mmCIF file of C-alpha atoms in Angstrom:
data_model
loop_
_atom_site.group_PDB
_atom_site.id
_atom_site.type_symbol
_atom_site.label_atom_id
_atom_site.label_comp_id
_atom_site.label_asym_id
_atom_site.label_seq_id
_atom_site.Cartn_x
_atom_site.Cartn_y
_atom_site.Cartn_z
ATOM 1 C CA UNK B 1 -7.431 77.660 1.188
ATOM 2 C CA UNK B 2 -3.983 76.612 2.334
ATOM 3 C CA UNK B 3 -1.328 79.400 2.317
ATOM 4 C CA UNK B 4 1.733 79.096 0.018
ATOM 5 C CA UNK B 5 4.220 79.106 2.919
ATOM 6 C CA UNK B 6 7.817 77.961 2.786
ATOM 7 C CA UNK B 7 8.466 75.215 5.327
ATOM 8 C CA UNK B 8 11.895 74.761 6.914
ATOM 9 C CA UNK B 9 12.628 71.207 8.190
ATOM 10 C CA UNK B 10 16.210 70.715 9.366
ATOM 11 C CA UNK B 11 18.414 70.502 6.202
ATOM 12 C CA UNK B 12 15.330 70.626 3.953
ATOM 13 C CA UNK B 13 13.313 73.551 2.639
ATOM 14 C CA UNK B 14 9.899 72.849 1.193
ATOM 15 C CA UNK B 15 8.502 75.444 -1.200
ATOM 16 C CA UNK B 16 5.886 75.634 -3.968
ATOM 17 C CA UNK B 17 7.260 74.327 -7.305
ATOM 18 C CA UNK B 18 8.550 76.657 -10.001
ATOM 19 C CA UNK B 19 9.141 76.207 -13.760
ATOM 20 C CA UNK B 20 12.862 75.791 -13.161
ATOM 21 C CA UNK B 21 12.094 72.473 -11.370
ATOM 22 C CA UNK B 22 11.199 70.716 -14.652
ATOM 23 C CA UNK B 23 14.563 68.998 -15.146
ATOM 24 C CA UNK B 24 14.722 67.801 -11.519
ATOM 25 C CA UNK B 25 11.135 66.479 -11.818
ATOM 26 C CA UNK B 26 12.162 64.366 -14.828
ATOM 27 C CA UNK B 27 15.102 62.972 -12.853
ATOM 28 C CA UNK B 28 12.913 62.095 -9.888
ATOM 29 C CA UNK B 29 10.052 60.614 -11.914
ATOM 30 C CA UNK B 30 11.938 58.808 -14.656
ATOM 31 C CA UNK B 31 12.599 55.959 -12.224
ATOM 32 C CA UNK B 32 11.205 52.393 -12.332
ATOM 33 C CA UNK B 33 10.333 52.459 -8.586
ATOM 34 C CA UNK B 34 8.381 55.713 -8.788
ATOM 35 C CA UNK B 35 6.755 54.798 -12.103
ATOM 36 C CA UNK B 36 5.729 51.427 -10.728
ATOM 37 C CA UNK B 37 3.830 52.672 -7.683
ATOM 38 C CA UNK B 38 2.599 56.023 -8.916
ATOM 39 C CA UNK B 39 1.577 54.924 -12.411
ATOM 40 C CA UNK B 40 3.774 57.624 -13.919
ATOM 41 C CA UNK B 41 4.648 57.759 -17.656
ATOM 42 C CA UNK B 42 7.814 55.868 -18.612
ATOM 43 C CA UNK B 43 9.973 57.237 -19.995
ATOM 44 C CA UNK B 44 9.128 60.445 -18.104
ATOM 45 C CA UNK B 45 9.665 63.413 -20.414
ATOM 46 C CA UNK B 46 10.003 67.249 -20.010
ATOM 47 C CA UNK B 47 6.454 67.485 -21.340
ATOM 48 C CA UNK B 48 5.302 65.285 -18.452
ATOM 49 C CA UNK B 49 7.196 67.506 -16.052
ATOM 50 C CA UNK B 50 5.475 70.643 -17.421
ATOM 51 C CA UNK B 51 2.102 68.873 -17.066
ATOM 52 C CA UNK B 52 2.992 68.084 -13.458
ATOM 53 C CA UNK B 53 3.744 71.736 -12.779
ATOM 54 C CA UNK B 54 0.358 72.710 -14.262
ATOM 55 C CA UNK B 55 -1.342 70.179 -12.069
ATOM 56 C CA UNK B 56 0.526 71.469 -9.026
ATOM 57 C CA UNK B 57 -0.646 74.984 -9.716
ATOM 58 C CA UNK B 58 -4.185 73.771 -10.120
ATOM 59 C CA UNK B 59 -4.007 71.910 -6.847
ATOM 60 C CA UNK B 60 -3.007 75.148 -5.016
ATOM 61 C CA UNK B 61 -5.877 77.041 -6.610
ATOM 62 C CA UNK B 62 -8.286 74.332 -5.632
ATOM 63 C CA UNK B 63 -7.293 74.597 -1.935
ATOM 64 C CA UNK B 64 -4.691 71.826 -1.751
ATOM 65 C CA UNK B 65 -0.922 72.068 -1.681
ATOM 66 C CA UNK B 66 2.099 70.859 -3.676
ATOM 67 C CA UNK B 67 5.587 71.248 -2.309
ATOM 68 C CA UNK B 68 9.023 70.767 -3.806
ATOM 69 C CA UNK B 69 11.442 69.209 -1.350
ATOM 70 C CA UNK B 70 14.858 70.914 -1.684
ATOM 71 C CA UNK B 71 18.179 70.156 -0.008
ATOM 72 C CA UNK B 72 20.970 72.588 -0.382
ATOM 73 C CA UNK B 73 18.894 74.432 -3.055
ATOM 74 C CA UNK B 74 18.480 71.215 -5.125
ATOM 75 C CA UNK B 75 14.972 69.763 -5.675
ATOM 76 C CA UNK B 76 15.034 66.159 -4.409
ATOM 77 C CA UNK B 77 11.347 65.273 -4.231
ATOM 78 C CA UNK B 78 7.783 66.500 -3.717
ATOM 79 C CA UNK B 79 4.830 66.265 -1.345
ATOM 80 C CA UNK B 80 1.228 66.688 -2.525
ATOM 81 C CA UNK B 81 -1.876 67.303 -0.424
ATOM 82 C CA UNK B 82 -5.547 67.243 -1.440
ATOM 83 C CA UNK B 83 -7.819 70.157 -0.353
ATOM 84 C CA UNK B 84 -9.282 69.661 3.132
ATOM 85 C CA UNK B 85 -12.754 68.173 3.150
ATOM 86 C CA UNK B 86 -15.531 69.557 5.315
ATOM 87 C CA UNK B 87 -14.333 67.448 8.273
ATOM 88 C CA UNK B 88 -10.801 68.808 8.121
ATOM 89 C CA UNK B 89 -9.225 65.724 6.552
ATOM 90 C CA UNK B 90 -6.688 65.576 3.733
ATOM 91 C CA UNK B 91 -4.855 62.874 1.759
ATOM 92 C CA UNK B 92 -1.116 63.206 1.238
ATOM 93 C CA UNK B 93 1.493 61.573 -1.047
ATOM 94 C CA UNK B 94 5.241 61.905 -1.442
ATOM 95 C CA UNK B 95 8.040 61.100 -3.849
ATOM 96 C CA UNK B 96 11.838 61.326 -3.359
ATOM 97 C CA UNK B 97 14.424 61.145 -6.184
ATOM 98 C CA UNK B 98 16.562 57.985 -6.285
ATOM 99 C CA UNK B 99 19.740 59.793 -5.212
ATOM 100 C CA UNK B 100 18.031 61.186 -2.069
ATOM 101 C CA UNK B 101 16.560 57.976 -0.711
ATOM 102 C CA UNK B 102 17.558 56.124 2.477
ATOM 103 C CA UNK B 103 18.599 59.342 4.169
ATOM 104 C CA UNK B 104 15.400 60.239 5.973
ATOM 105 C CA UNK B 105 14.358 62.910 3.419
ATOM 106 C CA UNK B 106 10.869 61.529 2.847
ATOM 107 C CA UNK B 107 10.279 61.023 6.576
ATOM 108 C CA UNK B 108 11.436 64.537 7.423
ATOM 109 C CA UNK B 109 9.329 66.112 4.656
ATOM 110 C CA UNK B 110 6.224 64.113 5.476
ATOM 111 C CA UNK B 111 6.522 64.923 9.170
ATOM 112 C CA UNK B 112 7.048 68.644 8.435
ATOM 113 C CA UNK B 113 4.136 69.028 6.031
ATOM 114 C CA UNK B 114 1.830 67.076 8.316
ATOM 115 C CA UNK B 115 2.672 69.451 11.207
ATOM 116 C CA UNK B 116 2.190 72.418 8.970
ATOM 117 C CA UNK B 117 -1.228 71.125 7.954
ATOM 118 C CA UNK B 118 -2.205 70.789 11.640
ATOM 119 C CA UNK B 119 -1.101 74.404 12.118
ATOM 120 C CA UNK B 120 -3.553 75.401 9.382
ATOM 121 C CA UNK B 121 -6.460 73.669 11.147
ATOM 122 C CA UNK B 122 -6.423 70.350 9.450
ATOM 123 C CA UNK B 123 -7.395 67.516 11.867
ATOM 124 C CA UNK B 124 -6.583 64.349 9.933
ATOM 125 C CA UNK B 125 -3.850 63.516 7.366
ATOM 126 C CA UNK B 126 -4.272 60.207 5.502
ATOM 127 C CA UNK B 127 -1.951 58.096 3.387
ATOM 128 C CA UNK B 128 -2.787 55.199 1.113
ATOM 129 C CA UNK B 129 0.304 53.082 0.320
ATOM 130 C CA UNK B 130 0.547 50.070 -1.985
ATOM 131 C CA UNK B 131 1.079 46.988 0.197
ATOM 132 C CA UNK B 132 4.299 46.126 -1.747
ATOM 133 C CA UNK B 133 5.724 49.619 -1.389
ATOM 134 C CA UNK B 134 7.625 48.802 1.768
ATOM 135 C CA UNK B 135 9.881 51.888 1.570
ATOM 136 C CA UNK B 136 6.870 54.199 1.633
ATOM 137 C CA UNK B 137 5.231 52.267 4.467
ATOM 138 C CA UNK B 138 8.426 52.688 6.541
ATOM 139 C CA UNK B 139 8.383 56.411 5.910
ATOM 140 C CA UNK B 140 4.811 56.549 7.179
ATOM 141 C CA UNK B 141 5.556 54.557 10.332
ATOM 142 C CA UNK B 142 8.584 56.708 11.134
ATOM 143 C CA UNK B 143 6.581 59.906 10.653
ATOM 144 C CA UNK B 144 4.070 58.832 13.275
ATOM 145 C CA UNK B 145 1.260 57.555 11.078
ATOM 146 C CA UNK B 146 -0.887 54.754 12.445
ATOM 147 C CA UNK B 147 -2.223 51.882 10.299
ATOM 148 C CA UNK B 148 -6.028 51.702 10.061
ATOM 149 C CA UNK B 149 -6.825 49.046 7.491
ATOM 150 C CA UNK B 150 -6.505 47.762 3.973
ATOM 151 C CA UNK B 151 -8.347 48.755 0.795
ATOM 152 C CA UNK B 152 -8.361 45.654 -1.386
ATOM 153 C CA UNK B 153 -7.120 46.103 -4.936
ATOM 154 C CA UNK B 154 -7.420 49.887 -4.642
ATOM 155 C CA UNK B 155 -4.381 50.666 -6.756
ATOM 156 C CA UNK B 156 -3.014 49.582 -10.097
ATOM 157 C CA UNK B 157 0.670 48.940 -10.567
ATOM 158 C CA UNK B 158 2.451 49.860 -13.815
ATOM 159 C CA UNK B 159 2.354 46.207 -14.921
ATOM 160 C CA UNK B 160 -1.456 46.319 -14.731
ATOM 161 C CA UNK B 161 -1.852 44.261 -11.542
ATOM 162 C CA UNK B 162 -4.362 45.422 -8.986
ATOM 163 C CA UNK B 163 -2.728 45.816 -5.589
ATOM 164 C CA UNK B 164 -4.039 46.441 -2.065
ATOM 165 C CA UNK B 165 -3.518 49.767 -0.368
ATOM 166 C CA UNK B 166 -2.656 50.137 3.317
ATOM 167 C CA UNK B 167 -4.492 53.076 4.922
ATOM 168 C CA UNK B 168 -2.648 55.082 7.543
ATOM 169 C CA UNK B 169 -3.401 58.329 9.305
ATOM 170 C CA UNK B 170 -2.125 60.821 11.828
ATOM 171 C CA UNK B 171 -4.364 63.088 13.838
ATOM 172 C CA UNK B 172 -3.755 66.583 15.201
ATOM 173 C CA UNK B 173 -2.006 66.361 18.546
ATOM 174 C CA UNK B 174 -0.344 63.008 17.874
ATOM 175 C CA UNK B 175 3.446 62.911 17.951
ATOM 176 C CA UNK B 176 5.379 62.853 14.698
ATOM 177 C CA UNK B 177 7.887 60.270 15.868
ATOM 178 C CA UNK B 178 6.979 56.647 15.253
ATOM 179 C CA UNK B 179 8.058 53.865 17.622
ATOM 180 C CA UNK B 180 11.109 51.856 16.563
ATOM 181 C CA UNK B 181 10.125 48.718 14.546
ATOM 182 C CA UNK B 182 9.286 45.807 16.749
ATOM 183 C CA UNK B 183 10.854 43.480 14.172
ATOM 184 C CA UNK B 184 13.893 45.335 12.710
ATOM 185 C CA UNK B 185 15.313 44.361 9.377
ATOM 186 C CA UNK B 186 18.363 42.041 9.139
ATOM 187 C CA UNK B 187 21.593 43.940 9.084
ATOM 188 C CA UNK B 188 22.949 43.422 5.554
ATOM 189 C CA UNK B 189 19.554 41.970 4.477
ATOM 190 C CA UNK B 190 20.232 38.372 5.569
ATOM 191 C CA UNK B 191 21.357 35.962 8.283
ATOM 192 C CA UNK B 192 23.954 33.280 7.630
ATOM 193 C CA UNK B 193 26.208 30.877 9.387
ATOM 194 C CA UNK B 194 28.125 30.011 6.254
ATOM 195 C CA UNK B 195 26.027 26.884 5.599
ATOM 196 C CA UNK B 196 22.495 28.320 5.339
ATOM 197 C CA UNK B 197 21.295 31.779 4.416
ATOM 198 C CA UNK B 198 17.999 33.315 5.616
ATOM 199 C CA UNK B 199 16.641 35.956 3.214
ATOM 200 C CA UNK B 200 13.200 37.634 3.083
ATOM 201 C CA UNK B 201 10.717 35.475 1.219
ATOM 202 C CA UNK B 202 10.199 37.157 -2.191
ATOM 203 C CA UNK B 203 7.920 36.771 -5.171
ATOM 204 C CA UNK B 204 10.838 35.077 -6.984
ATOM 205 C CA UNK B 205 10.571 32.293 -4.375
ATOM 206 C CA UNK B 206 6.852 31.658 -4.964
ATOM 207 C CA UNK B 207 7.181 28.762 -7.378
ATOM 208 C CA UNK B 208 9.687 26.889 -5.176
ATOM 209 C CA UNK B 209 7.583 27.623 -2.093
ATOM 210 C CA UNK B 210 4.399 26.400 -3.795
ATOM 211 C CA UNK B 211 6.092 23.155 -4.965
ATOM 212 C CA UNK B 212 7.403 22.468 -1.475
ATOM 213 C CA UNK B 213 4.088 23.051 0.270
ATOM 214 C CA UNK B 214 2.275 20.782 -2.184
ATOM 215 C CA UNK B 215 4.638 17.906 -1.435
ATOM 216 C CA UNK B 216 2.697 15.233 0.477
ATOM 217 C CA UNK B 217 5.235 14.962 3.315
ATOM 218 C CA UNK B 218 4.731 18.727 3.941
ATOM 219 C CA UNK B 219 1.047 19.004 3.182
ATOM 220 C CA UNK B 220 0.136 16.329 5.688
ATOM 221 C CA UNK B 221 1.081 18.798 8.503
ATOM 222 C CA UNK B 222 -0.278 21.925 6.847
ATOM 223 C CA UNK B 223 -3.385 23.635 8.292
ATOM 224 C CA UNK B 224 -5.949 25.123 5.944
ATOM 225 C CA UNK B 225 -6.836 24.413 2.329
ATOM 226 C CA UNK B 226 -4.351 23.745 -0.439
ATOM 227 C CA UNK B 227 -3.297 26.941 -2.205
ATOM 228 C CA UNK B 228 -2.643 27.754 -5.851
ATOM 229 C CA UNK B 229 0.513 29.208 -7.215
ATOM 230 C CA UNK B 230 -1.366 32.563 -7.560
ATOM 231 C CA UNK B 231 -2.228 32.348 -3.853
ATOM 232 C CA UNK B 232 1.403 31.782 -2.909
ATOM 233 C CA UNK B 233 2.581 34.613 -5.189
ATOM 234 C CA UNK B 234 0.098 36.914 -3.382
ATOM 235 C CA UNK B 235 1.446 35.734 -0.068
ATOM 236 C CA UNK B 236 5.046 36.578 -1.155
ATOM 237 C CA UNK B 237 3.930 40.060 -2.232
ATOM 238 C CA UNK B 238 2.803 40.737 1.348
ATOM 239 C CA UNK B 239 5.851 39.562 3.251
ATOM 240 C CA UNK B 240 7.623 42.938 3.247
ATOM 241 C CA UNK B 241 4.579 44.627 4.663
ATOM 242 C CA UNK B 242 4.106 41.987 7.352
ATOM 243 C CA UNK B 243 7.731 42.461 8.479
ATOM 244 C CA UNK B 244 7.699 46.276 8.359
ATOM 245 C CA UNK B 245 4.403 46.422 10.320
ATOM 246 C CA UNK B 246 5.750 44.047 13.024
ATOM 247 C CA UNK B 247 3.252 41.221 12.277
ATOM 248 C CA UNK B 248 5.634 38.454 11.168
ATOM 249 C CA UNK B 249 8.902 37.538 9.512
ATOM 250 C CA UNK B 250 8.718 35.256 6.404
ATOM 251 C CA UNK B 251 12.070 33.768 5.234
ATOM 252 C CA UNK B 252 13.495 31.629 2.451
ATOM 253 C CA UNK B 253 16.111 29.196 3.667
ATOM 254 C CA UNK B 254 18.908 28.921 1.090
ATOM 255 C CA UNK B 255 21.999 26.738 0.769
ATOM 256 C CA UNK B 256 24.850 29.217 1.374
ATOM 257 C CA UNK B 257 27.004 27.756 -1.359
ATOM 258 C CA UNK B 258 24.546 27.329 -4.222
ATOM 259 C CA UNK B 259 21.855 29.873 -3.192
ATOM 260 C CA UNK B 260 19.218 27.159 -3.910
ATOM 261 C CA UNK B 261 15.877 27.506 -2.108
ATOM 262 C CA UNK B 262 15.747 24.749 0.480
ATOM 263 C CA UNK B 263 12.857 25.669 2.700
ATOM 264 C CA UNK B 264 10.728 28.221 4.502
ATOM 265 C CA UNK B 265 10.925 29.635 8.008
ATOM 266 C CA UNK B 266 8.635 32.099 9.730
ATOM 267 C CA UNK B 267 8.338 34.068 13.023
ATOM 268 C CA UNK B 268 4.623 34.578 13.413
ATOM 269 C CA UNK B 269 1.891 35.148 16.015
ATOM 270 C CA UNK B 270 3.894 38.009 17.462
ATOM 271 C CA UNK B 271 2.368 39.303 20.738
ATOM 272 C CA UNK B 272 4.454 42.249 21.980
ATOM 273 C CA UNK B 273 2.451 42.509 25.219
ATOM 274 C CA UNK B 274 3.514 38.983 26.106
ATOM 275 C CA UNK B 275 6.931 39.143 24.430
ATOM 276 C CA UNK B 276 6.063 35.976 22.647
ATOM 277 C CA UNK B 277 6.194 34.696 19.031
ATOM 278 C CA UNK B 278 6.003 31.307 17.259
ATOM 279 C CA UNK B 279 8.326 29.737 14.753
ATOM 280 C CA UNK B 280 7.070 27.594 11.887
ATOM 281 C CA UNK B 281 9.027 25.872 9.102
ATOM 282 C CA UNK B 282 9.036 23.464 6.166
ATOM 283 C CA UNK B 283 11.970 21.959 4.272
ATOM 284 C CA UNK B 284 12.163 20.424 0.814
ATOM 285 C CA UNK B 285 12.462 16.583 1.080
ATOM 286 C CA UNK B 286 15.789 16.348 -0.782
ATOM 287 C CA UNK B 287 17.482 18.656 1.767
ATOM 288 C CA UNK B 288 16.409 16.827 4.912
ATOM 289 C CA UNK B 289 18.774 14.954 7.213
ATOM 290 C CA UNK B 290 21.583 17.484 6.781
ATOM 291 C CA UNK B 291 20.908 19.706 9.860
ATOM 292 C CA UNK B 292 19.927 22.690 7.724
ATOM 293 C CA UNK B 293 16.599 23.358 9.494
ATOM 294 C CA UNK B 294 18.241 23.211 12.971
ATOM 295 C CA UNK B 295 20.769 25.763 11.806
ATOM 296 C CA UNK B 296 18.057 28.034 10.313
ATOM 297 C CA UNK B 297 15.838 27.909 13.451
ATOM 298 C CA UNK B 298 18.842 28.585 15.683
ATOM 299 C CA UNK B 299 19.890 31.584 13.539
ATOM 300 C CA UNK B 300 16.424 33.108 13.602
ATOM 301 C CA UNK B 301 15.834 32.607 17.325
ATOM 302 C CA UNK B 302 19.273 33.969 18.278
ATOM 303 C CA UNK B 303 18.553 37.053 16.155
ATOM 304 C CA UNK B 304 15.139 37.514 17.757
ATOM 305 C CA UNK B 305 16.566 37.496 21.268
ATOM 306 C CA UNK B 306 19.452 39.791 20.233
ATOM 307 C CA UNK B 307 17.434 42.356 18.258
ATOM 308 C CA UNK B 308 13.926 42.330 19.730
ATOM 309 C CA UNK B 309 12.344 42.288 23.190
ATOM 310 C CA UNK B 310 10.851 38.879 22.683
ATOM 311 C CA UNK B 311 11.109 36.647 25.778
ATOM 312 C CA UNK B 312 9.442 33.411 24.617
ATOM 313 C CA UNK B 313 9.736 31.714 21.250
ATOM 314 C CA UNK B 314 7.284 28.847 20.946
ATOM 315 C CA UNK B 315 6.604 26.139 18.412
ATOM 316 C CA UNK B 316 3.621 23.884 17.882
ATOM 317 C CA UNK B 317 4.158 20.466 16.280
ATOM 318 C CA UNK B 318 1.981 17.489 15.506
ATOM 319 C CA UNK B 319 2.654 14.908 18.144
ATOM 320 C CA UNK B 320 3.605 12.377 15.409
ATOM 321 C CA UNK B 321 6.102 14.703 13.702
ATOM 322 C CA UNK B 322 9.236 13.304 15.299
ATOM 323 C CA UNK B 323 11.544 14.926 12.725
ATOM 324 C CA UNK B 324 10.290 18.391 13.764
ATOM 325 C CA UNK B 325 10.673 17.467 17.424
ATOM 326 C CA UNK B 326 14.330 16.606 16.818
ATOM 327 C CA UNK B 327 14.895 19.987 15.091
ATOM 328 C CA UNK B 328 13.518 21.941 17.993
ATOM 329 C CA UNK B 329 15.408 19.848 20.539
ATOM 330 C CA UNK B 330 18.682 20.474 18.736
ATOM 331 C CA UNK B 331 17.842 24.184 18.424
ATOM 332 C CA UNK B 332 17.599 24.551 22.206
ATOM 333 C CA UNK B 333 13.868 24.242 22.688
ATOM 334 C CA UNK B 334 12.264 22.195 25.474
ATOM 335 C CA UNK B 335 8.928 20.484 25.481
ATOM 336 C CA UNK B 336 6.360 22.458 27.455
ATOM 337 C CA UNK B 337 2.945 20.899 27.155
ATOM 338 C CA UNK B 338 0.467 19.033 24.945
ATOM 339 C CA UNK B 339 -2.775 20.452 23.569
ATOM 340 C CA UNK B 340 -5.006 17.474 23.080
ATOM 341 C CA UNK B 341 -6.759 16.982 19.723
ATOM 342 C CA UNK B 342 -5.940 20.468 18.399
ATOM 343 C CA UNK B 343 -5.053 19.742 14.802
ATOM 344 C CA UNK B 344 -7.777 18.602 12.301
ATOM 345 C CA UNK B 345 -6.563 15.848 9.936
ATOM 346 C CA UNK B 346 -7.537 14.829 6.445
ATOM 347 C CA UNK B 347 -9.512 11.750 7.671
ATOM 348 C CA UNK B 348 -11.710 13.934 9.968
ATOM 349 C CA UNK B 349 -9.938 12.946 13.196
ATOM 350 C CA UNK B 350 -7.794 15.250 15.350
ATOM 351 C CA UNK B 351 -4.181 14.961 16.460
ATOM 352 C CA UNK B 352 -2.413 16.343 19.520
ATOM 353 C CA UNK B 353 -0.235 19.467 19.399
ATOM 354 C CA UNK B 354 3.087 19.188 21.220
ATOM 355 C CA UNK B 355 4.198 22.640 22.337
ATOM 356 C CA UNK B 356 7.859 23.656 22.634
ATOM 357 C CA UNK B 357 9.461 26.752 24.021
ATOM 358 C CA UNK B 358 12.843 28.490 24.146
ATOM 359 C CA UNK B 359 13.307 31.358 26.579
ATOM 360 C CA UNK B 360 15.427 34.426 26.369
ATOM 361 C CA UNK B 361 18.847 33.640 27.918
ATOM 362 C CA UNK B 362 19.236 35.151 31.408
#
């Protein structure tokens, strides 16, 4: 049985909930973001808040814990914990009201409750976060949780879609400070040189992306089977997680003036131990010959060298793809080597891979 302690965490005080919290619970939970990922009722009513308080009390009696996060005496969120199992493991979840987000409240509260659980003899604290809930994933990473795997279609979003859950955990004795992200977000959410804009690839880009990738002039150089629109929508729903977890950066290239989707650019195959990553790209046929891809590649690589510890950015191109070779040459890459007969082709033969590299400026 976990004790009903009060936990002090910097400017926050975490305490068991009380009936007077009902109005603040409605404010925190009557929010599209919270409702979407936690399957909360919408609109969220005072009756729902009272039901939550009853559930919280039942959780304490069952051996778990439910904390109200307060700041300056005002309730701004909550943290819930399941009863420890026989192996000393618990599952935890958290919610922060819209007005208290992006200030480290959730990270501070998650870190404090996790340490308190360790002090009570708990050995393992687990989180399961929807793959599209990037804000919650960032909280977990910053609070020292380590990713373990993915539970496929383990959660149901408010719109009825089944979504994957990322499993993370922190063990007793592990530090509560996560490492800085290897791939930090763009300042201001985008990169631009006034002609092209690079923005995170989003679900709203899926149809344009799918159409571009199905174009014969693009598909001829694509590895793997042809994808459906549903496949590409699923890909776009994972891009935020890939970036936050340091795996890859997936971008839409847009015309800066019209905001039209013109192409796709990615930083992938990120190997921190080597300080190396690879760029890949595709451009809609009607936007070729205008220097847009050269600008986009240059923007991304300059950002990578300025904001990460990457030392080598490489690119692999079909030996016959002279347009791609020209892009890389103009973007400051030099030809490094040829991998013979690397790429399988539609007729069953294989083509050579011409490798290019750009090194961090000295």
